[in-house]
Amino acid sequence: MNDTSEENMVYYPAIDGRRERQIEPSVEILSQSGIHYFFSPGFKTSDIILELVVKKYGGESRGLKSLFRFGEESLVICFDFMKKRQIAEEVKSIQRDLFPDLNMGDVLACYKDEYDVYLLTKDELLSTYRDDNGDYLRVDIDKVCIEDNRIYDADRAMISDDHDFSAEFQNLFYELQLLGKDVKPINCRHPMRAEPLKAKVAYLEILLGDCLFDKYLSANEVVRIEILARQLGVSSQTVLNAVNEILRVRQISRDEKYLQTLIKKVSEISGEYHYVLFHDVIAFELLPDGEALKEDLSRFADELSKRCGLDVEFKRKYIEVMRKFIKGSYDINENMEKIRTRIANVGIADQIYDTIDFEYSVQQGMIRR
């Protein structure tokens, strides 16, 4: 672990990437210095996170009768795969005949276009589709992209075409892809960094409570939670415990009771951080959901701002500014991804990203001037 002074501390764990990838949430280690916390990259692909991300694609009213019916409802969520006997029997033959090494319990969703069946795990896309050589489609999610119903590798070489993916299937594909990516180090500190752990956990619980109001998570929300937890020095196991507890409260509480239960936690956070809390809440609510940037803020954000005693005109103007800022950041990210996939030279692509990072640091200096 790199040694840093208190003054220049970066709370993101500065350890070897290969070593960090071996750390599971349940066996995280607090360093002897008492300053840096390990945060397992397994957080984003732990069972509860995967379940909450894929849940929004299932729908509570969707029945098994829609399985493999080509059309709007042909995406079936299979996280609880072994309990869905009809699904298991339907897909078991595919697994047995085409992919015998595939663990049935790893399948998160299945989808059928007019001709072929597709299976998604957290790592792979598998299909009954066969190429000109007679090989069945099986690719790592992190090494391909989907565009115009065609699948391309990292070098923009087309792997296969002639698919008919629904928007729902593609959105889930890219959310799983995002969950599999490493979070990049961020050289800054959260304003709450020096507060007691109890206050920092309460802070994250409020943010998670907002995210879980609809009973699921988006991949964008999960990534932002990880970034904040790393900056705050809160372990991923602590965050997972908070997710489970808040989800339990959500499942047994009506909307109003749930809302008030989470809003009450504001009292555990010092008043000097209430504006910071409001910022993080609206930043979560403005995160892109699929391809669209959210426009309307929830009652949760409104009630929290009242509890924090924020001025109405301040709220209006700040939300307007942050909406433009986050929209701009999202547009940059979206366009950079398109540029990256079209540049064969990885070094050149990385330099473009470095340029964007530098520009953000310059803008930070301009904002605080």
mmCIF file of C-alpha atoms in Angstrom:
data_model
loop_
_atom_site.group_PDB
_atom_site.id
_atom_site.type_symbol
_atom_site.label_atom_id
_atom_site.label_comp_id
_atom_site.label_asym_id
_atom_site.label_seq_id
_atom_site.Cartn_x
_atom_site.Cartn_y
_atom_site.Cartn_z
ATOM 1 C CA MET A 1 0.000 0.000 0.000
ATOM 2 C CA ASN A 2 1.242 3.449 -0.889
ATOM 3 C CA ASP A 3 2.101 5.744 2.004
ATOM 4 C CA THR A 4 0.346 9.105 2.056
ATOM 5 C CA SER A 5 0.254 11.903 4.562
ATOM 6 C CA GLU A 6 -2.949 12.909 6.327
ATOM 7 C CA GLU A 7 -3.000 16.198 4.455
ATOM 8 C CA ASN A 8 -2.836 14.611 1.005
ATOM 9 C CA MET A 9 -4.787 11.481 1.854
ATOM 10 C CA VAL A 10 -6.733 9.710 -0.847
ATOM 11 C CA TYR A 11 -9.301 7.453 0.783
ATOM 12 C CA TYR A 12 -9.579 5.258 -2.257
ATOM 13 C CA PRO A 13 -7.479 2.176 -1.400
ATOM 14 C CA ALA A 14 -4.110 2.509 -3.123
ATOM 15 C CA ILE A 15 -3.169 -1.169 -3.369
ATOM 16 C CA ASP A 16 -2.120 -3.474 -6.135
ATOM 17 C CA GLY A 17 -5.061 -4.167 -8.440
ATOM 18 C CA ARG A 18 -4.372 -7.883 -8.663
ATOM 19 C CA ARG A 19 -4.335 -8.138 -4.900
ATOM 20 C CA GLU A 20 -7.549 -6.175 -4.519
ATOM 21 C CA ARG A 21 -9.417 -8.413 -6.956
ATOM 22 C CA GLN A 22 -8.742 -11.345 -4.627
ATOM 23 C CA ILE A 23 -10.484 -9.667 -1.687
ATOM 24 C CA GLU A 24 -14.064 -10.768 -1.109
ATOM 25 C CA PRO A 25 -16.477 -8.487 0.769
ATOM 26 C CA SER A 26 -16.651 -10.942 3.677
ATOM 27 C CA VAL A 27 -12.883 -10.956 4.282
ATOM 28 C CA GLU A 28 -11.953 -7.309 3.851
ATOM 29 C CA ILE A 29 -8.970 -6.090 5.803
ATOM 30 C CA LEU A 30 -8.446 -2.805 7.604
ATOM 31 C CA SER A 31 -4.819 -1.809 7.244
ATOM 32 C CA GLN A 32 -2.679 -1.434 10.364
ATOM 33 C CA SER A 33 -2.417 2.292 9.777
ATOM 34 C CA GLY A 34 -6.144 2.567 10.451
ATOM 35 C CA ILE A 35 -6.519 4.965 7.533
ATOM 36 C CA HIS A 36 -7.038 3.061 4.292
ATOM 37 C CA TYR A 37 -9.860 0.579 3.860
ATOM 38 C CA PHE A 38 -9.857 -2.233 1.364
ATOM 39 C CA PHE A 39 -13.021 -2.340 -0.746
ATOM 40 C CA SER A 40 -13.703 -5.563 -2.593
ATOM 41 C CA PRO A 41 -14.374 -5.260 -6.327
ATOM 42 C CA GLY A 42 -16.666 -8.251 -5.734
ATOM 43 C CA PHE A 43 -19.168 -5.780 -4.243
ATOM 44 C CA LYS A 44 -20.731 -4.891 -7.601
ATOM 45 C CA THR A 45 -21.243 -8.527 -8.598
ATOM 46 C CA SER A 46 -22.289 -9.915 -5.210
ATOM 47 C CA ASP A 47 -25.587 -11.797 -5.186
ATOM 48 C CA ILE A 48 -27.739 -9.101 -3.582
ATOM 49 C CA ILE A 49 -26.453 -6.410 -5.965
ATOM 50 C CA LEU A 50 -26.985 -8.576 -9.044
ATOM 51 C CA GLU A 51 -30.468 -9.474 -7.867
ATOM 52 C CA LEU A 52 -31.443 -5.828 -7.346
ATOM 53 C CA VAL A 53 -30.032 -4.747 -10.720
ATOM 54 C CA VAL A 54 -31.758 -7.460 -12.772
ATOM 55 C CA LYS A 55 -34.983 -7.180 -10.756
ATOM 56 C CA LYS A 56 -36.288 -4.128 -12.606
ATOM 57 C CA TYR A 57 -36.280 -6.105 -15.862
ATOM 58 C CA GLY A 58 -38.509 -8.867 -14.530
ATOM 59 C CA GLY A 59 -41.602 -7.113 -13.260
ATOM 60 C CA GLU A 60 -43.590 -8.576 -10.387
ATOM 61 C CA SER A 61 -46.559 -9.451 -12.603
ATOM 62 C CA ARG A 62 -44.624 -11.189 -15.358
ATOM 63 C CA GLY A 63 -45.482 -14.879 -15.472
ATOM 64 C CA LEU A 64 -43.688 -17.899 -16.824
ATOM 65 C CA LYS A 65 -46.138 -18.112 -19.714
ATOM 66 C CA SER A 66 -44.140 -15.356 -21.431
ATOM 67 C CA LEU A 67 -41.022 -17.502 -21.557
ATOM 68 C CA PHE A 68 -39.517 -17.598 -25.040
ATOM 69 C CA ARG A 69 -42.444 -15.802 -26.601
ATOM 70 C CA PHE A 70 -40.878 -13.528 -29.162
ATOM 71 C CA GLY A 71 -41.858 -9.944 -28.535
ATOM 72 C CA GLU A 72 -42.018 -7.337 -25.824
ATOM 73 C CA GLU A 73 -41.969 -9.734 -22.857
ATOM 74 C CA SER A 74 -39.424 -12.249 -24.107
ATOM 75 C CA LEU A 75 -36.745 -11.261 -21.570
ATOM 76 C CA VAL A 76 -37.095 -13.479 -18.503
ATOM 77 C CA ILE A 77 -35.185 -12.846 -15.300
ATOM 78 C CA CYS A 78 -33.745 -16.044 -13.882
ATOM 79 C CA PHE A 79 -31.779 -14.947 -10.844
ATOM 80 C CA ASP A 80 -33.730 -17.384 -8.691
ATOM 81 C CA PHE A 81 -33.212 -19.846 -11.522
ATOM 82 C CA MET A 82 -33.539 -23.218 -9.838
ATOM 83 C CA LYS A 83 -36.950 -22.349 -8.374
ATOM 84 C CA LYS A 84 -38.396 -21.644 -11.800
ATOM 85 C CA ARG A 85 -38.786 -25.239 -12.921
ATOM 86 C CA GLN A 86 -40.372 -24.393 -16.257
ATOM 87 C CA ILE A 87 -37.472 -22.110 -17.123
ATOM 88 C CA ALA A 88 -34.928 -24.602 -15.860
ATOM 89 C CA GLU A 89 -36.356 -27.408 -17.973
ATOM 90 C CA GLU A 90 -36.571 -25.215 -21.062
ATOM 91 C CA VAL A 91 -32.968 -24.027 -20.799
ATOM 92 C CA LYS A 92 -31.463 -27.183 -19.326
ATOM 93 C CA SER A 93 -31.325 -28.859 -22.728
ATOM 94 C CA ILE A 94 -29.418 -25.874 -24.130
ATOM 95 C CA GLN A 95 -26.934 -26.070 -21.281
ATOM 96 C CA ARG A 96 -26.583 -29.856 -21.581
ATOM 97 C CA ASP A 97 -26.182 -29.971 -25.367
ATOM 98 C CA LEU A 98 -24.263 -26.749 -26.062
ATOM 99 C CA PHE A 99 -22.588 -25.471 -22.877
ATOM 100 C CA PRO A 100 -22.053 -28.383 -20.451
ATOM 101 C CA ASP A 101 -19.640 -26.345 -18.284
ATOM 102 C CA LEU A 102 -22.242 -23.633 -17.659
ATOM 103 C CA ASN A 103 -23.575 -23.524 -14.117
ATOM 104 C CA MET A 104 -27.350 -23.169 -14.314
ATOM 105 C CA GLY A 105 -27.322 -21.082 -11.143
ATOM 106 C CA ASP A 106 -25.152 -18.463 -12.869
ATOM 107 C CA VAL A 107 -27.790 -17.604 -15.473
ATOM 108 C CA LEU A 108 -29.352 -14.219 -14.701
ATOM 109 C CA ALA A 109 -31.681 -13.834 -17.667
ATOM 110 C CA CYS A 110 -32.736 -15.528 -20.875
ATOM 111 C CA TYR A 111 -34.085 -13.956 -24.034
ATOM 112 C CA LYS A 112 -35.383 -15.168 -27.388
ATOM 113 C CA ASP A 113 -35.498 -13.343 -30.667
ATOM 114 C CA GLU A 114 -37.334 -14.828 -33.632
ATOM 115 C CA TYR A 115 -34.870 -17.695 -34.043
ATOM 116 C CA ASP A 116 -32.387 -17.995 -31.178
ATOM 117 C CA VAL A 117 -32.182 -18.146 -27.395
ATOM 118 C CA TYR A 118 -29.685 -15.984 -25.470
ATOM 119 C CA LEU A 119 -28.467 -16.496 -21.909
ATOM 120 C CA LEU A 120 -26.821 -13.831 -19.754
ATOM 121 C CA THR A 121 -24.576 -14.474 -16.776
ATOM 122 C CA LYS A 122 -22.683 -11.717 -14.992
ATOM 123 C CA ASP A 123 -19.691 -12.501 -17.219
ATOM 124 C CA GLU A 124 -20.935 -14.047 -20.458
ATOM 125 C CA LEU A 125 -23.433 -13.915 -23.293
ATOM 126 C CA LEU A 126 -24.249 -17.368 -24.679
ATOM 127 C CA SER A 127 -26.609 -18.333 -27.487
ATOM 128 C CA THR A 128 -27.972 -21.050 -29.747
ATOM 129 C CA TYR A 129 -26.900 -18.773 -32.622
ATOM 130 C CA ARG A 130 -24.231 -20.420 -34.814
ATOM 131 C CA ASP A 131 -21.694 -18.673 -37.015
ATOM 132 C CA ASP A 132 -20.559 -19.746 -40.483
ATOM 133 C CA ASN A 133 -18.119 -22.223 -38.900
ATOM 134 C CA GLY A 134 -20.910 -23.868 -36.940
ATOM 135 C CA ASP A 135 -19.683 -22.511 -33.595
ATOM 136 C CA TYR A 136 -22.226 -21.420 -31.026
ATOM 137 C CA LEU A 137 -22.027 -17.824 -29.817
ATOM 138 C CA ARG A 138 -20.267 -17.445 -26.471
ATOM 139 C CA VAL A 139 -18.508 -14.194 -25.567
ATOM 140 C CA ASP A 140 -17.268 -12.361 -22.488
ATOM 141 C CA ILE A 141 -19.502 -9.374 -21.776
ATOM 142 C CA ASP A 142 -16.528 -7.132 -20.990
ATOM 143 C CA LYS A 143 -14.909 -7.780 -24.377
ATOM 144 C CA VAL A 144 -17.760 -7.029 -26.753
ATOM 145 C CA CYS A 145 -20.362 -4.397 -27.542
ATOM 146 C CA ILE A 146 -23.776 -4.519 -29.192
ATOM 147 C CA GLU A 147 -24.611 -2.030 -31.922
ATOM 148 C CA ASP A 148 -27.386 -2.188 -34.537
ATOM 149 C CA ASN A 149 -28.145 -5.789 -33.523
ATOM 150 C CA ARG A 150 -24.577 -6.806 -34.269
ATOM 151 C CA ILE A 151 -21.906 -7.912 -31.812
ATOM 152 C CA TYR A 152 -18.406 -6.425 -32.115
ATOM 153 C CA ASP A 153 -15.165 -7.172 -30.298
ATOM 154 C CA ALA A 154 -12.869 -4.542 -28.761
ATOM 155 C CA ASP A 155 -11.149 -3.986 -32.137
ATOM 156 C CA ARG A 156 -14.484 -3.288 -33.848
ATOM 157 C CA ALA A 157 -14.380 -6.590 -35.703
ATOM 158 C CA MET A 158 -17.894 -7.949 -36.136
ATOM 159 C CA ILE A 159 -18.382 -11.230 -34.311
ATOM 160 C CA SER A 160 -21.963 -11.877 -35.395
ATOM 161 C CA ASP A 161 -25.012 -10.180 -36.879
ATOM 162 C CA ASP A 162 -28.622 -10.951 -37.764
ATOM 163 C CA HIS A 163 -29.917 -10.624 -34.193
ATOM 164 C CA ASP A 164 -33.078 -8.923 -33.009
ATOM 165 C CA PHE A 165 -32.285 -7.702 -29.497
ATOM 166 C CA SER A 166 -34.915 -5.747 -27.592
ATOM 167 C CA ALA A 167 -33.973 -2.470 -25.906
ATOM 168 C CA GLU A 168 -34.628 -4.177 -22.568
ATOM 169 C CA PHE A 169 -32.140 -6.959 -23.318
ATOM 170 C CA GLN A 170 -29.467 -4.491 -24.459
ATOM 171 C CA ASN A 171 -29.946 -2.294 -21.381
ATOM 172 C CA LEU A 172 -29.485 -5.281 -19.074
ATOM 173 C CA PHE A 173 -26.427 -6.368 -21.087
ATOM 174 C CA TYR A 174 -24.765 -2.968 -20.643
ATOM 175 C CA GLU A 175 -25.685 -2.757 -16.966
ATOM 176 C CA LEU A 176 -23.990 -6.112 -16.349
ATOM 177 C CA GLN A 177 -21.035 -4.890 -18.379
ATOM 178 C CA LEU A 178 -20.768 -1.787 -16.191
ATOM 179 C CA LEU A 179 -20.905 -3.868 -13.004
ATOM 180 C CA GLY A 180 -17.934 -5.887 -14.240
ATOM 181 C CA LYS A 181 -15.697 -2.858 -14.757
ATOM 182 C CA ASP A 182 -13.176 -1.678 -12.186
ATOM 183 C CA VAL A 183 -13.849 1.667 -10.532
ATOM 184 C CA LYS A 184 -11.080 4.104 -11.439
ATOM 185 C CA PRO A 185 -9.131 5.843 -8.633
ATOM 186 C CA ILE A 186 -10.400 9.319 -7.810
ATOM 187 C CA ASN A 187 -7.924 11.769 -6.320
ATOM 188 C CA CYS A 188 -10.257 13.635 -3.972
ATOM 189 C CA ARG A 189 -11.809 13.341 -0.525
ATOM 190 C CA HIS A 190 -15.464 13.384 0.455
ATOM 191 C CA PRO A 191 -16.393 16.221 2.867
ATOM 192 C CA MET A 192 -17.728 13.609 5.340
ATOM 193 C CA ARG A 193 -14.415 11.727 5.400
ATOM 194 C CA ALA A 194 -13.418 12.779 8.935
ATOM 195 C CA GLU A 195 -16.780 12.010 10.554
ATOM 196 C CA PRO A 196 -17.317 8.943 12.799
ATOM 197 C CA LEU A 197 -18.097 5.684 11.010
ATOM 198 C CA LYS A 198 -21.653 5.643 12.392
ATOM 199 C CA ALA A 199 -22.416 8.998 10.749
ATOM 200 C CA LYS A 200 -20.839 7.924 7.448
ATOM 201 C CA VAL A 201 -22.892 4.722 7.410
ATOM 202 C CA ALA A 202 -26.078 6.709 8.127
ATOM 203 C CA TYR A 203 -25.126 9.005 5.230
ATOM 204 C CA LEU A 204 -24.809 6.041 2.852
ATOM 205 C CA GLU A 205 -28.026 4.508 4.209
ATOM 206 C CA ILE A 206 -29.957 7.646 3.250
ATOM 207 C CA LEU A 207 -28.549 7.502 -0.270
ATOM 208 C CA LEU A 208 -29.284 3.788 -0.547
ATOM 209 C CA GLY A 209 -32.761 4.415 0.831
ATOM 210 C CA ASP A 210 -33.427 6.842 -1.994
ATOM 211 C CA CYS A 211 -32.075 4.391 -4.573
ATOM 212 C CA LEU A 212 -34.118 1.485 -3.183
ATOM 213 C CA PHE A 213 -37.405 3.377 -3.039
ATOM 214 C CA ASP A 214 -38.340 1.583 -6.286
ATOM 215 C CA LYS A 215 -36.998 -1.729 -4.840
ATOM 216 C CA TYR A 216 -34.191 -2.125 -7.344
ATOM 217 C CA LEU A 217 -30.803 -0.602 -8.191
ATOM 218 C CA SER A 218 -29.306 0.576 -11.453
ATOM 219 C CA ALA A 219 -25.683 -0.180 -12.328
ATOM 220 C CA ASN A 220 -24.982 3.567 -12.324
ATOM 221 C CA GLU A 221 -26.254 3.795 -8.735
ATOM 222 C CA VAL A 222 -24.112 0.839 -7.664
ATOM 223 C CA VAL A 223 -20.965 2.358 -9.168
ATOM 224 C CA ARG A 224 -21.585 5.727 -7.498
ATOM 225 C CA ILE A 225 -22.241 4.042 -4.136
ATOM 226 C CA GLU A 226 -18.917 2.220 -4.453
ATOM 227 C CA ILE A 227 -17.061 5.431 -5.284
ATOM 228 C CA LEU A 228 -18.554 7.272 -2.302
ATOM 229 C CA ALA A 229 -17.966 4.363 0.078
ATOM 230 C CA ARG A 230 -14.334 4.155 -0.991
ATOM 231 C CA GLN A 231 -13.894 7.887 -0.471
ATOM 232 C CA LEU A 232 -15.561 7.723 2.933
ATOM 233 C CA GLY A 233 -13.509 4.711 4.051
ATOM 234 C CA VAL A 234 -16.515 2.392 4.484
ATOM 235 C CA SER A 235 -15.979 -1.273 3.636
ATOM 236 C CA SER A 236 -18.058 -3.020 1.003
ATOM 237 C CA GLN A 237 -19.304 -5.557 3.552
ATOM 238 C CA THR A 238 -20.674 -2.659 5.615
ATOM 239 C CA VAL A 239 -22.416 -1.337 2.506
ATOM 240 C CA LEU A 240 -23.874 -4.771 1.698
ATOM 241 C CA ASN A 241 -25.176 -5.039 5.263
ATOM 242 C CA ALA A 242 -26.825 -1.633 4.822
ATOM 243 C CA VAL A 243 -28.385 -2.700 1.502
ATOM 244 C CA ASN A 244 -29.878 -5.811 3.105
ATOM 245 C CA GLU A 245 -31.243 -3.874 6.078
ATOM 246 C CA ILE A 246 -32.777 -1.085 4.002
ATOM 247 C CA LEU A 247 -34.278 -3.607 1.584
ATOM 248 C CA ARG A 248 -35.846 -5.409 4.564
ATOM 249 C CA VAL A 249 -37.410 -2.146 5.767
ATOM 250 C CA ARG A 250 -38.648 -1.395 2.239
ATOM 251 C CA GLN A 251 -40.333 -4.769 1.906
ATOM 252 C CA ILE A 252 -42.319 -4.424 5.143
ATOM 253 C CA SER A 253 -43.104 -0.682 4.972
ATOM 254 C CA ARG A 254 -45.543 1.363 2.953
ATOM 255 C CA ASP A 255 -44.114 4.259 0.982
ATOM 256 C CA GLU A 256 -44.788 6.953 3.593
ATOM 257 C CA LYS A 257 -43.425 4.982 6.550
ATOM 258 C CA TYR A 258 -40.350 3.945 4.586
ATOM 259 C CA LEU A 259 -39.747 7.523 3.513
ATOM 260 C CA GLN A 260 -39.981 8.899 7.046
ATOM 261 C CA THR A 261 -37.783 6.099 8.455
ATOM 262 C CA LEU A 262 -34.953 7.071 6.114
ATOM 263 C CA ILE A 263 -35.447 10.833 6.442
ATOM 264 C CA LYS A 264 -35.132 10.562 10.248
ATOM 265 C CA LYS A 265 -31.544 9.401 9.748
ATOM 266 C CA VAL A 266 -30.655 12.995 8.804
ATOM 267 C CA SER A 267 -30.498 13.690 12.564
ATOM 268 C CA GLU A 268 -27.427 11.411 12.766
ATOM 269 C CA ILE A 269 -25.518 13.723 10.415
ATOM 270 C CA SER A 270 -24.099 17.070 11.484
ATOM 271 C CA GLY A 271 -25.942 20.084 10.058
ATOM 272 C CA GLU A 272 -22.809 21.354 8.312
ATOM 273 C CA TYR A 273 -23.073 18.387 5.908
ATOM 274 C CA HIS A 274 -26.773 18.742 5.046
ATOM 275 C CA TYR A 275 -26.042 20.651 1.830
ATOM 276 C CA VAL A 276 -23.526 17.963 0.873
ATOM 277 C CA LEU A 277 -26.135 15.275 1.560
ATOM 278 C CA PHE A 278 -28.683 17.084 -0.591
ATOM 279 C CA HIS A 279 -26.129 17.308 -3.391
ATOM 280 C CA ASP A 280 -25.471 13.564 -3.293
ATOM 281 C CA VAL A 281 -29.191 12.760 -3.222
ATOM 282 C CA ILE A 282 -29.983 14.828 -6.311
ATOM 283 C CA ALA A 283 -26.836 13.548 -8.041
ATOM 284 C CA PHE A 284 -28.171 9.991 -7.590
ATOM 285 C CA GLU A 285 -31.610 10.998 -8.802
ATOM 286 C CA LEU A 286 -30.196 12.627 -11.922
ATOM 287 C CA LEU A 287 -28.103 9.612 -12.901
ATOM 288 C CA PRO A 288 -28.946 8.185 -16.332
ATOM 289 C CA ASP A 289 -31.391 5.281 -16.270
ATOM 290 C CA GLY A 290 -30.741 3.315 -19.438
ATOM 291 C CA GLU A 291 -30.129 5.829 -22.210
ATOM 292 C CA ALA A 292 -32.189 8.666 -20.729
ATOM 293 C CA LEU A 293 -31.168 11.192 -18.108
ATOM 294 C CA LYS A 294 -33.770 11.470 -15.362
ATOM 295 C CA GLU A 295 -35.658 14.742 -15.350
ATOM 296 C CA ASP A 296 -37.913 14.771 -12.299
ATOM 297 C CA LEU A 297 -36.758 14.514 -8.700
ATOM 298 C CA SER A 298 -38.640 12.321 -6.265
ATOM 299 C CA ARG A 299 -40.634 13.124 -3.173
ATOM 300 C CA PHE A 300 -37.719 11.609 -1.250
ATOM 301 C CA ALA A 301 -35.434 14.466 -2.348
ATOM 302 C CA ASP A 302 -38.136 17.017 -1.582
ATOM 303 C CA GLU A 303 -38.765 15.662 1.924
ATOM 304 C CA LEU A 304 -35.047 15.435 2.646
ATOM 305 C CA SER A 305 -34.486 19.047 1.616
ATOM 306 C CA LYS A 306 -37.261 20.154 3.980
ATOM 307 C CA ARG A 307 -35.738 18.116 6.818
ATOM 308 C CA CYS A 308 -32.372 19.770 6.099
ATOM 309 C CA GLY A 309 -34.003 23.222 6.095
ATOM 310 C CA LEU A 310 -32.780 24.202 2.631
ATOM 311 C CA ASP A 311 -33.941 27.392 0.941
ATOM 312 C CA VAL A 312 -36.469 26.782 -1.858
ATOM 313 C CA GLU A 313 -34.793 29.124 -4.359
ATOM 314 C CA PHE A 314 -31.389 27.602 -3.629
ATOM 315 C CA LYS A 315 -32.798 24.143 -4.322
ATOM 316 C CA ARG A 316 -34.306 25.204 -7.632
ATOM 317 C CA LYS A 317 -31.139 26.850 -8.930
ATOM 318 C CA TYR A 318 -28.785 24.179 -7.644
ATOM 319 C CA ILE A 319 -30.817 21.374 -9.196
ATOM 320 C CA GLU A 320 -30.862 23.248 -12.510
ATOM 321 C CA VAL A 321 -27.079 23.684 -12.484
ATOM 322 C CA MET A 322 -26.398 20.078 -11.432
ATOM 323 C CA ARG A 323 -28.740 18.730 -14.095
ATOM 324 C CA LYS A 324 -26.700 20.532 -16.767
ATOM 325 C CA PHE A 325 -23.403 19.397 -15.228
ATOM 326 C CA ILE A 326 -24.386 15.731 -14.953
ATOM 327 C CA LYS A 327 -25.934 15.787 -18.428
ATOM 328 C CA GLY A 328 -22.672 17.204 -19.778
ATOM 329 C CA SER A 329 -20.614 14.577 -17.966
ATOM 330 C CA TYR A 330 -22.866 11.801 -19.239
ATOM 331 C CA ASP A 331 -22.634 13.088 -22.815
ATOM 332 C CA ILE A 332 -18.826 13.170 -22.547
ATOM 333 C CA ASN A 333 -18.785 9.601 -21.242
ATOM 334 C CA GLU A 334 -21.139 8.370 -23.951
ATOM 335 C CA ASN A 335 -19.154 9.992 -26.750
ATOM 336 C CA MET A 336 -15.809 8.906 -25.319
ATOM 337 C CA GLU A 337 -17.007 5.304 -25.310
ATOM 338 C CA LYS A 338 -17.951 5.620 -28.980
ATOM 339 C CA ILE A 339 -14.579 7.176 -29.771
ATOM 340 C CA ARG A 340 -12.733 4.488 -27.833
ATOM 341 C CA THR A 341 -14.381 1.680 -29.768
ATOM 342 C CA ARG A 342 -13.310 3.283 -33.043
ATOM 343 C CA ILE A 343 -9.649 3.809 -32.158
ATOM 344 C CA ALA A 344 -7.506 0.747 -32.675
ATOM 345 C CA ASN A 345 -4.528 2.176 -30.763
ATOM 346 C CA VAL A 346 -5.204 1.724 -27.027
ATOM 347 C CA GLY A 347 -2.470 4.208 -26.093
ATOM 348 C CA ILE A 348 -4.102 6.973 -28.114
ATOM 349 C CA ALA A 349 -7.506 6.237 -26.585
ATOM 350 C CA ASP A 350 -6.010 6.397 -23.076
ATOM 351 C CA GLN A 351 -4.409 9.761 -23.858
ATOM 352 C CA ILE A 352 -7.803 11.161 -24.829
ATOM 353 C CA TYR A 353 -9.201 10.006 -21.487
ATOM 354 C CA ASP A 354 -6.199 11.595 -19.730
ATOM 355 C CA THR A 355 -6.973 14.863 -21.514
ATOM 356 C CA ILE A 356 -10.554 14.781 -20.228
ATOM 357 C CA ASP A 357 -9.301 14.048 -16.697
ATOM 358 C CA PHE A 358 -6.930 17.013 -16.942
ATOM 359 C CA GLU A 359 -9.730 19.292 -18.136
ATOM 360 C CA TYR A 360 -11.881 18.299 -15.156
ATOM 361 C CA SER A 361 -9.034 19.144 -12.795
ATOM 362 C CA VAL A 362 -8.632 22.552 -14.484
ATOM 363 C CA GLN A 363 -12.364 23.191 -14.163
ATOM 364 C CA GLN A 364 -12.208 22.263 -10.481
ATOM 365 C CA GLY A 365 -9.593 24.968 -10.007
ATOM 366 C CA MET A 366 -11.741 27.436 -11.939
ATOM 367 C CA ILE A 367 -14.827 26.656 -9.825
ATOM 368 C CA ARG A 368 -12.959 27.249 -6.572
ATOM 369 C CA ARG A 369 -11.084 30.365 -7.734
#
